[in-house]
Amino acid sequence: MSAIICKELCKTFHQGEQVITGLDHVSIEIKKGSFTCLSGPSGSGKTTLLNAMGGLDTPDSGEIWVGDTRLDTLARGALADMRLHNIGFVFQAYNLIPVLSARENVEFVMQVQGVAKGERRRRSDEVLAEVGLQGMEDRLPSQLSGGQQQRVAVARAIASKPKLVLADEPTANLDSKSAAELMALFESLNEQHGITFVIATHDVRVMGYARRLISMRDGLIISDEAQQSHSMVV
Amino acid sequence: MNVTAVLAWRNLWRHKRRTWLTVGAMIFCNILLVFLISLQLGSYQMMIDNTLSAFSGHIQIQHSAYNEEQKMYQNVPAVAQLANTVRAALGNEANVAARGVAFALASSEERSFGIQLAGVQPKFESQVSTFPGLINHGRYLADSHAPEIVIGAILAQNLKVAVGDELTFIGSGLDGSFAAGVATVVGIVETGFAEVDRAVAEVPLAWFQEVFAMGESGHSVVIRLPALDSVEPAVARLQKVLADDPILAGAGLSVLDWNVLEPGLKQAIKSDMVSAWFMYAVLILLVAFSVLNTQLMSVLERTREFGVMLALGTRPATLAKLVGLETFVMSCLGMGLGVLLGGLLSFYLSYSGFYYPGMEEMAQKFNLPDRMYPQVSLLSLLWGPAIVFLGAMLAAIYPATRLFGLRPVAAMRAV
């Protein structure tokens, strides 16, 4: 079963008169429950591909399917709903709402989904405990370390029980210990809940966790390999 | 409280100083509006009172055609008796006086001038008009039958007469006969209105009726009431009194309220209101721009945050609602505190009154109240602030609509 299918995706960016190729006829299939890393240097197209998979950006041509839904033809509102209910995002810079506590950050997405207050509270406390932040629910992002903030971001991403989590350089701002803890958390969520993870990274230690490693350069997939997952060396 | 409300509230206090400056502008504007509108309504009340107390009163009973065309024959029969009936019908609260009016040529030894001569009841006239209180030389009329006259200061100057001098009148009587009389000047009045001081004189009603062959008739029964609110019920009561009396019902009389008697007064108030609202509109516009500036800044500096929210699946309309909610909270604070402080100030002054330099002298000179009293009502408390509230909410529309143009990826790249 496929979680994501990309067919012949093309995306170009214009910088003045210069045309930059973000994706060059990229085709890829991500299996449900898989743990995949997109790797490559800056500008290789991994974030562009991740954004396209998450419906954050639209390709110039090609098709993107998430489950049974074709994303590239959806209207903005439907795309927003698709992201809200089916995809969890983890960003490099945590991107938490600074004036909301850890619990409120997690609850926010559920509130937009229309989840009832009691259920929101129960679920947010549950996922915060799952990511190891029990007792820190009422802290503001500024009162948490980088690793803790990223855990809140993960809790926010999985609170609505998505089948797919897309993470863009999730360890880039973390120290080695926090990065290892985060990857262990991803691995555990993947194994225990069957959540499909696609992680864009250029950190070789993160790549070690992937069971499938896709390398990109200049908007092209240059290698696509299955591999044995192994823990990151701290 | 739901998370959106928490978010809106906390977003406001991210930049406390900026929020307080905006809310402060709203509070200041609302205090000013509540006070100025209360003062405006109070001054209209005063303006109406002053105008009506000068001569016309709140209500008059006249011949139906008299207000349009002041002819001697369009009169009220047994006018003093009708005044007594009205007094009995309206009770102690109402002040009532009968009058007759004629046009005559007044002559002194040296000069002659055309004047409007009013026959009044000396005992009751001071209760319906400020005219008797404006005597600055001599005294007011005392005896209803005495050949006495009170004239305006300019007329006295023009005729070159003083208290104690005699004036001769020549006019036309009710029956078309030649009417003439001689009266002694007992008082000189200075109202401050040149047209009144130049051409108005008062004589006792009984003597007036005798000179102008009026019999028992006059031209109006003037009624002064304690407040404008009493006018409508009093008019209804008087109409019933006239209708129920077979003699009065057939006399062709009308009950006219101050709107009919002084049509220019309401027009003047309307014009003043329009010009005042022009000033208020400028004030409200400034506050609306302040809100626009604050919310635009607030939206621009949170572009990245909004990008994240969009990426997570929040619809732009939800974000626009968030901005709207923030503006709503600010506007509520501004309105609540503004109305409270403005209301307290106006309420206090509505009891203590206030005056500006020179007002006391003017009041003394023209026999007017020496203090202004703002009139606090639900209208004066909420009218202005409600428009400020609306203006602030409208000002938030532009910043909110910008959110509909945001794209998640581009917004998240914003610094």
XYZ file of C-alpha atoms in Angstrom:
649
model
C 0.000 0.000 0.000
C 1.336 3.474 -0.890
C 1.289 6.421 1.448
C 2.580 8.814 -1.226
C 3.001 8.556 -4.962
C 4.782 11.291 -6.945
C 4.739 11.093 -10.729
C 7.011 13.171 -12.928
C 7.118 16.139 -10.564
C 8.712 19.281 -11.956
C 9.233 22.547 -10.124
C 11.312 25.557 -11.100
C 12.041 28.763 -9.202
C 12.868 32.114 -10.684
C 15.547 34.256 -9.139
C 15.722 37.374 -11.236
C 16.403 36.106 -14.740
C 17.890 32.873 -13.463
C 15.747 29.725 -13.518
C 16.531 27.225 -10.780
C 15.349 23.651 -11.082
C 13.836 22.420 -7.822
C 12.439 19.133 -9.065
C 13.243 17.567 -12.404
C 10.725 14.877 -13.367
C 10.828 13.208 -9.961
C 8.821 10.031 -9.531
C 8.712 8.229 -6.230
C 6.473 5.945 -4.176
C 6.513 5.895 -0.362
C 5.019 2.833 1.289
C 2.674 3.098 4.254
C 4.453 2.648 7.574
C 7.867 3.238 6.032
C 10.686 5.349 7.468
C 12.332 7.240 4.632
C 15.047 9.867 4.498
C 15.538 12.319 1.684
C 19.154 13.351 1.664
C 21.310 15.632 -0.348
C 23.152 18.923 -0.132
C 21.413 22.296 0.128
C 19.539 23.089 -3.063
C 19.250 19.436 -4.049
C 15.440 19.591 -3.993
C 14.673 17.535 -0.887
C 12.717 20.307 0.892
C 10.930 21.151 -2.366
C 9.897 17.505 -2.703
C 8.830 17.358 0.947
C 6.765 20.559 0.569
C 5.107 19.156 -2.542
C 4.289 15.890 -0.726
C 2.741 17.858 2.117
C 0.680 20.100 -0.138
C 2.562 23.174 1.089
C 3.737 23.949 -2.426
C 2.361 22.991 -5.808
C 4.516 21.508 -8.557
C 4.621 23.024 -12.036
C 3.667 19.642 -13.475
C 3.253 16.042 -12.425
C 0.970 14.299 -9.959
C 1.106 13.826 -6.179
C -1.118 11.329 -4.470
C -1.416 11.026 -0.685
C -3.443 7.895 -0.077
C -6.357 8.135 -2.468
C -6.252 11.919 -2.778
C -4.538 13.736 -5.612
C -3.001 16.837 -4.016
C -1.838 18.847 -7.021
C -5.391 19.470 -8.234
C -6.937 20.345 -4.870
C -8.166 23.862 -4.110
C -6.435 25.747 -1.277
C -9.185 25.072 1.237
C -9.311 21.372 0.490
C -5.532 21.242 0.620
C -5.600 22.881 4.058
C -8.134 20.298 5.232
C -5.990 17.507 3.822
C -2.970 18.757 5.773
C -5.028 19.294 8.905
C -6.449 15.791 9.051
C -3.856 13.579 7.375
C -0.360 15.033 7.590
C 1.828 15.981 10.538
C 4.686 18.436 10.049
C 7.898 18.870 11.982
C 10.027 21.834 10.984
C 13.698 22.637 11.429
C 13.029 25.721 13.579
C 10.339 24.025 15.749
C 7.907 26.770 14.743
C 5.866 26.661 17.912
C 3.487 29.512 18.682
C 5.509 31.454 21.245
C 2.588 32.749 23.346
C 1.011 29.322 23.817
C 2.139 26.723 26.337
C 3.279 23.264 25.241
C -0.204 21.887 25.854
C -1.917 24.776 24.049
C 0.412 24.390 21.054
C -0.620 20.745 20.801
C -4.289 21.581 21.379
C -4.317 24.326 18.738
C -4.360 21.958 15.749
C -7.002 19.780 17.399
C -9.144 22.834 18.052
C -8.933 23.808 14.379
C -10.019 20.239 13.638
C -13.048 20.772 15.856
C -12.091 18.262 18.560
C -14.067 18.796 21.776
C -12.315 20.545 24.681
C -12.153 17.572 27.018
C -10.837 15.285 24.313
C -8.258 17.903 23.294
C -6.986 18.126 26.828
C -6.826 14.360 27.292
C -5.124 13.790 23.948
C -2.577 16.613 24.336
C -1.530 15.375 27.779
C -1.261 11.861 26.356
C 0.992 12.802 23.432
C 3.114 15.134 25.536
C 3.689 12.243 27.930
C 4.481 10.018 24.951
C 7.211 12.396 23.771
C 8.593 12.623 27.314
C 7.313 16.039 28.348
C 5.080 15.037 31.229
C 5.076 17.840 33.821
C 6.076 20.457 31.255
C 2.634 20.934 29.719
C 2.210 24.476 30.970
C 5.619 25.774 29.959
C 5.947 28.295 27.184
C 8.331 27.458 24.303
C 10.798 30.018 25.669
C 10.969 27.975 28.885
C 11.938 24.784 27.044
C 15.246 23.657 25.554
C 15.602 23.201 21.775
C 15.176 19.447 22.108
C 12.077 19.868 24.266
C 10.598 22.367 21.827
C 11.121 19.946 18.972
C 9.377 17.267 21.044
C 6.424 19.604 21.473
C 6.450 20.073 17.690
C 6.409 16.263 17.280
C 3.554 16.004 19.802
C 1.677 18.644 17.802
C 2.337 16.700 14.581
C 1.050 13.379 15.931
C -1.761 14.675 18.186
C -4.346 14.375 15.433
C -3.189 10.808 14.695
C -1.958 11.403 11.127
C -0.821 8.484 9.009
C 2.006 10.554 7.575
C 4.607 12.802 9.238
C 6.892 14.980 7.125
C 9.945 16.377 8.876
C 12.254 18.938 7.352
C 15.730 18.953 8.915
C 14.246 18.178 12.339
C 17.629 17.807 14.049
C 19.403 20.750 12.446
C 19.088 22.967 15.511
C 19.610 20.217 18.097
C 22.690 18.981 19.900
C 23.715 15.370 19.307
C 21.995 14.023 22.419
C 18.695 15.751 21.679
C 18.931 14.723 18.020
C 19.443 11.082 18.997
C 16.503 11.232 21.412
C 14.298 12.776 18.733
C 15.205 10.156 16.155
C 14.585 7.399 18.698
C 11.157 8.961 19.280
C 10.441 9.001 15.526
C 11.525 5.390 15.273
C 9.322 4.395 18.181
C 6.283 6.233 16.766
C 6.884 4.578 13.410
C 7.119 1.127 14.929
C 4.352 1.447 17.538
C 1.748 3.461 15.609
C 2.678 2.589 12.023
C 3.070 6.291 11.153
C 4.840 6.842 7.842
C 7.859 9.142 8.262
C 9.557 11.070 5.474
C 12.485 13.106 6.722
C 14.517 15.560 4.693
C 18.034 15.836 6.098
C 21.653 16.240 5.238
C 22.725 14.879 8.624
C 24.357 11.482 8.022
C 23.571 10.387 11.581
C 19.847 10.845 10.937
C 20.133 8.913 7.690
C 21.267 5.943 9.745
C 17.754 5.564 11.127
C 16.120 5.328 7.733
C 15.103 2.018 6.258
C 15.045 3.704 2.886
C 17.457 6.419 1.841
C 16.742 8.564 -1.202
C 19.565 10.834 -2.331
C 18.937 13.899 -4.420
C 20.991 16.407 -6.346
C 19.924 19.267 -8.617
C 16.272 18.228 -8.396
C 16.947 14.669 -9.443
C 16.896 11.419 -7.497
C 20.352 10.015 -7.845
C 19.960 6.962 -5.628
C 17.161 5.137 -3.822
C 18.290 2.398 -1.459
C 16.777 0.222 1.232
C 18.980 -0.088 4.307
C 19.160 -1.518 7.792
C 18.201 1.002 10.463
C 20.775 1.613 13.167
C 20.891 3.896 16.189
C 22.698 7.178 16.005
C 26.051 7.457 17.733
C 25.922 10.141 20.395
C -11.416 29.500 27.224
C -10.615 28.066 23.794
C -7.105 28.226 22.407
C -7.948 30.832 19.752
C -9.244 33.200 22.423
C -6.151 32.563 24.568
C -3.979 33.138 21.509
C -5.756 36.410 20.660
C -5.473 37.686 24.240
C -1.787 36.809 24.597
C -0.923 38.133 21.151
C -2.212 41.513 22.281
C 0.194 41.606 25.197
C 3.255 40.597 23.200
C 3.766 44.313 22.651
C 2.145 45.800 25.719
C 3.161 49.354 24.948
C 1.818 49.228 21.405
C -1.447 47.656 22.510
C -1.902 50.155 25.335
C -1.142 53.028 22.976
C -3.875 51.844 20.621
C -6.320 51.062 23.423
C -5.331 54.380 25.039
C -6.190 56.238 21.825
C -9.581 54.520 21.817
C -10.151 55.298 25.503
C -9.206 58.942 24.990
C -11.403 59.220 21.913
C -14.315 57.563 23.713
C -13.964 59.763 26.809
C -13.911 62.795 24.558
C -16.908 61.604 22.542
C -18.994 60.693 25.587
C -18.208 64.048 27.185
C -18.686 66.108 24.020
C -21.913 64.383 23.006
C -23.283 64.705 26.557
C -22.261 68.350 26.513
C -23.770 68.791 23.069
C -27.087 67.292 24.183
C -26.937 69.384 27.358
C -26.216 72.521 25.376
C -29.137 71.783 23.035
C -31.334 71.436 26.069
C -30.000 74.761 27.312
C -30.350 76.350 23.892
C -33.966 75.189 23.641
C -34.693 76.315 27.198
C -33.098 79.709 26.657
C -34.850 80.295 23.357
C -38.236 79.155 24.564
C -37.983 80.975 27.866
C -37.191 84.227 26.073
C -40.707 84.640 24.756
C -42.477 81.748 23.033
C -42.709 79.155 25.814
C -42.992 75.417 25.164
C -46.606 75.509 24.011
C -49.025 78.192 22.863
C -52.736 78.117 22.261
C -53.571 80.404 19.369
C -56.120 80.893 16.673
C -55.422 78.236 14.018
C -54.282 80.803 11.433
C -52.414 83.176 13.735
C -49.010 81.455 13.657
C -48.896 81.731 9.865
C -50.242 85.262 9.647
C -50.392 87.510 12.704
C -53.636 89.415 12.171
C -55.498 91.142 14.998
C -58.768 89.391 14.201
C -57.237 85.900 14.424
C -57.580 85.964 18.185
C -58.387 83.869 21.233
C -61.649 84.878 22.937
C -61.635 85.286 26.746
C -57.888 84.737 26.755
C -57.313 85.276 30.502
C -60.123 82.860 31.305
C -58.612 80.271 28.943
C -55.269 80.758 30.698
C -56.993 79.896 33.999
C -58.556 76.784 32.418
C -55.131 75.704 31.143
C -53.574 76.335 34.562
C -56.196 74.120 36.150
C -55.767 71.414 33.513
C -51.974 71.190 33.677
C -51.513 71.697 37.412
C -48.799 73.488 39.333
C -45.919 72.273 37.176
C -46.981 74.417 34.232
C -46.609 78.191 34.097
C -49.277 79.891 32.035
C -49.803 83.473 30.860
C -52.143 85.183 28.403
C -50.967 87.665 25.781
C -52.202 89.974 23.102
C -50.017 91.379 20.344
C -50.418 94.419 18.134
C -48.277 96.498 15.841
C -48.203 100.221 16.544
C -46.351 103.412 15.885
C -44.683 104.534 19.107
C -43.872 108.219 19.370
C -41.928 110.267 21.857
C -41.718 114.036 21.769
C -38.991 113.863 19.165
C -39.293 110.624 17.196
C -41.584 107.771 16.062
C -40.839 104.094 15.441
C -42.874 101.051 14.506
C -42.964 98.482 17.289
C -44.497 95.177 18.296
C -46.536 95.803 21.404
C -47.331 92.846 23.631
C -50.112 92.974 26.197
C -49.074 90.692 29.062
C -50.301 89.610 32.470
C -47.660 91.155 34.802
C -48.396 88.588 37.482
C -47.738 85.590 35.211
C -45.441 86.878 32.468
C -42.247 86.463 34.514
C -43.140 82.761 34.895
C -43.152 82.115 31.147
C -40.569 84.592 29.881
C -37.130 85.866 30.877
C -38.039 89.288 29.462
C -39.238 90.728 32.817
C -35.960 89.692 34.454
C -33.887 91.684 32.002
C -34.880 95.137 33.220
C -31.773 97.248 33.633
C -33.484 100.557 34.370
C -36.691 101.035 36.344
C -39.028 98.157 37.077
C -41.288 95.681 35.344
C -45.059 96.146 34.903
C -46.990 95.828 38.141
C -50.653 96.709 37.594
C -52.676 94.921 34.927
C -54.753 98.012 34.179
C -52.144 100.797 34.503
C -50.980 102.693 31.396
C -47.384 101.532 31.819
C -44.842 100.318 29.308
C -41.537 98.489 29.326
C -39.401 99.007 26.221
C -36.120 97.714 24.786
C -32.912 99.625 25.400
C -32.285 100.430 21.725
C -35.863 101.610 21.258
C -35.442 103.868 24.295
C -32.274 105.230 22.775
C -33.907 105.714 19.363
C -36.961 107.415 20.848
C -34.737 109.350 23.266
C -36.879 108.412 26.272
C -35.997 107.331 29.787
C -37.903 105.866 32.741
C -40.725 108.263 33.657
C -41.198 109.640 30.132
C -44.427 109.145 28.227
C -44.955 107.364 24.898
C -47.900 107.656 22.565
C -49.189 104.762 20.424
C -51.174 104.812 17.307
C -52.446 101.593 15.852
C -55.458 99.755 14.589
C -58.029 98.222 16.930
C -59.646 94.797 16.588
C -62.743 96.341 15.068
C -60.658 98.366 12.584
C -61.045 101.523 14.628
C -58.260 103.963 15.321
C -56.430 102.854 18.488
C -54.360 105.293 20.483
C -52.944 105.421 23.988
C -50.388 107.085 26.167
C -48.230 105.064 28.592
C -45.447 105.899 30.959
C -42.117 104.156 30.539
C -41.528 102.256 33.801
C -38.685 100.026 32.733
C -36.035 99.566 30.072
C -35.013 96.064 29.077
C -31.740 94.867 27.598
C -32.078 91.333 26.199
C -28.880 91.430 24.172
C -30.826 90.705 20.986
C -30.808 93.880 18.919
C -34.013 93.065 17.047
C -35.889 92.607 20.347
C -34.324 95.612 22.063
C -35.116 97.751 19.004
C -38.743 96.871 18.398
C -40.448 95.120 21.337
C -42.417 96.674 24.143
C -44.779 95.232 26.764
C -47.853 96.761 28.373
C -50.413 95.284 30.834
C -52.932 93.001 29.081
C -56.089 94.662 30.443
C -54.907 98.113 29.333
C -53.823 96.636 25.957
C -57.302 95.097 25.461
C -58.881 98.461 26.243
C -56.661 100.493 23.879
C -56.946 98.048 20.972
C -60.653 97.319 21.514
C -59.930 93.657 22.096
C -62.627 93.122 24.733
C -61.670 89.965 26.648
C -59.686 88.481 23.800
C -55.969 88.155 23.200
C -53.721 86.287 20.799
C -52.100 83.490 22.748
C -51.923 81.535 25.938
C -48.265 80.801 26.592
C -47.280 77.702 28.550
C -43.873 76.998 29.998
C -43.168 73.475 31.279
C -40.451 72.151 33.582
C -38.945 69.856 30.908
C -39.194 69.087 27.218
C -40.428 65.580 28.015
C -43.609 67.109 29.395
C -44.484 68.840 26.121
C -46.057 65.913 24.300
C -48.411 64.818 27.100
C -49.294 68.453 27.815
C -50.194 69.056 24.147
C -52.406 65.968 24.176
C -54.045 67.093 27.421
C -54.720 70.591 26.072
C -56.132 69.289 22.803
C -58.565 67.223 24.849
C -59.470 70.247 26.988
C -60.225 72.302 23.849
C -62.174 69.494 22.221
C -64.250 68.769 25.334
C -65.383 72.392 25.809
C -68.152 73.243 23.311
C -67.281 76.959 23.265
C -63.530 76.444 22.885
C -64.055 73.654 20.364
C -65.850 76.064 18.068
C -63.344 78.910 18.461
C -60.909 77.561 15.871
C -58.017 77.269 18.326
C -54.839 75.225 17.953
C -52.311 73.879 20.422
C -48.839 74.483 18.999
C -45.676 73.028 20.453
C -42.229 74.617 20.318
C -41.306 72.837 17.095
C -44.029 74.763 15.297
C -43.473 77.988 17.211
C -39.693 78.026 16.692
C -39.055 75.999 13.507
C -35.552 77.439 13.159
C -34.492 76.001 16.502
C -34.567 72.365 15.476
C -32.897 73.283 12.192
C -30.119 75.083 14.075
C -29.631 72.028 16.285
C -29.469 69.751 13.251
C -26.881 71.974 11.570
C -24.817 72.101 14.737
C -25.008 68.343 15.055
C -23.764 67.856 11.496
C -20.771 70.132 12.024
C -19.986 68.483 15.372
C -20.118 65.043 13.775
C -17.682 66.177 11.120
C -15.190 66.845 13.921
C -16.024 63.547 15.612
C -15.548 61.716 12.301
C -11.991 63.095 12.048
C -11.322 61.875 15.595
C -12.765 58.432 14.862
C -10.809 58.221 11.608
C -7.560 58.902 13.482
C -8.333 56.117 15.936
C -9.257 53.770 13.091
C -5.883 54.493 11.446
C -4.146 53.800 14.737
C -5.875 50.398 14.895
C -5.074 49.754 11.242
C -1.408 50.528 11.891
C -1.246 48.310 14.974
C -2.960 45.349 13.369
C -1.016 45.679 10.128
C 2.264 45.695 12.070
C 1.039 42.804 14.144
C 0.126 40.750 11.071
C 3.364 41.571 9.247
C 5.607 40.633 12.167
C 3.752 37.337 12.613
C 3.938 36.327 8.941
C 6.147 33.347 9.759
C 3.843 32.224 12.550
C 0.813 32.514 10.299
C 2.731 30.522 7.660
C 3.222 27.715 10.183
C -0.447 27.782 11.124
C -1.408 27.594 7.455
C 1.019 24.700 6.965
C -0.619 22.860 9.844
C -3.971 23.126 8.074
C -5.471 26.292 9.513
C -7.589 28.101 6.961
C -6.869 31.794 6.232
C -10.406 32.625 7.394
C -9.564 31.233 10.843
C -6.478 33.440 10.984
C -8.543 36.436 9.859
C -10.974 35.639 12.679
C -8.020 35.628 15.075
C -7.017 39.130 13.937
C -10.672 40.167 14.197
C -10.868 38.747 17.709
C -7.750 40.662 18.749
C -9.256 43.877 17.402
C -12.554 43.053 19.097
C -10.814 42.614 22.465
C -8.892 45.895 22.013
C -12.073 47.699 20.973
C -13.991 46.269 23.944
C -11.259 47.469 26.306
C -11.243 50.888 24.657
C -15.012 51.120 24.676
C -15.497 49.768 28.206
C -12.885 51.987 29.831
C -13.721 54.975 27.624
C -17.439 54.801 28.359
C -16.767 54.252 32.063
C -14.364 57.193 32.438
C -16.230 59.460 30.025
C -19.501 58.548 31.722
C -18.144 59.271 35.199
C -16.769 62.641 34.089
C -19.972 63.630 32.298
C -22.142 62.305 35.112
C -20.203 64.348 37.673
C -20.414 67.504 35.541
C -24.096 66.905 34.843
C -24.647 67.536 38.557
C -21.960 70.085 39.376
C -22.141 71.866 36.017
C -19.241 73.834 34.622
C -18.583 77.186 33.078
C -15.976 78.782 30.891
C -14.417 82.199 31.406
C -16.886 84.979 30.629
C -19.923 82.695 30.834
C -21.077 84.024 34.212
C -21.038 87.633 33.008
C -22.961 86.697 29.874
C -25.473 84.680 31.886
C -26.020 87.583 34.269
C -26.427 90.002 31.412
C -28.977 87.914 29.488
C -30.743 86.319 32.458
C -29.567 82.849 31.425
C -28.143 79.891 33.435
C -24.524 80.552 34.426
C -23.418 76.932 34.076
C -23.588 74.249 31.440
C -24.780 70.797 32.386
C -23.861 67.805 30.183
C -26.865 65.575 29.633
C -25.912 61.930 30.254
C -28.100 59.345 28.583
C -27.701 55.924 27.028
C -27.436 57.717 23.705
C -24.652 60.059 24.832
C -22.785 57.155 26.458
C -22.940 54.703 23.584
C -23.461 56.633 20.365
C -19.868 57.814 19.815
C -18.089 54.790 21.315
C -20.217 52.431 19.192
C -19.003 54.196 16.059
C -15.390 54.087 17.310
C -15.904 50.356 17.906
C -17.277 49.890 14.409
C -14.467 51.999 12.909
C -11.840 49.902 14.705
C -13.393 46.658 13.504
C -13.543 47.992 9.940
C -9.907 49.067 10.198
C -8.945 45.459 10.954
C -10.429 44.230 7.681
C -7.433 45.206 5.556
C -4.790 43.479 7.748
C -7.071 40.434 7.998
C -7.567 40.193 4.240
C -3.802 40.143 3.710
C -3.820 36.711 5.355
C -5.807 35.305 2.451
C -2.867 36.014 0.145
C -0.291 34.184 2.288
C 1.302 30.979 0.985
C 2.615 28.652 3.723
C 6.100 28.062 2.288
C 6.750 31.726 1.428
C 5.309 32.893 4.753
C 7.482 30.500 6.752
C 10.549 31.961 5.063
C 9.650 35.416 6.352
C 11.965 36.767 9.026
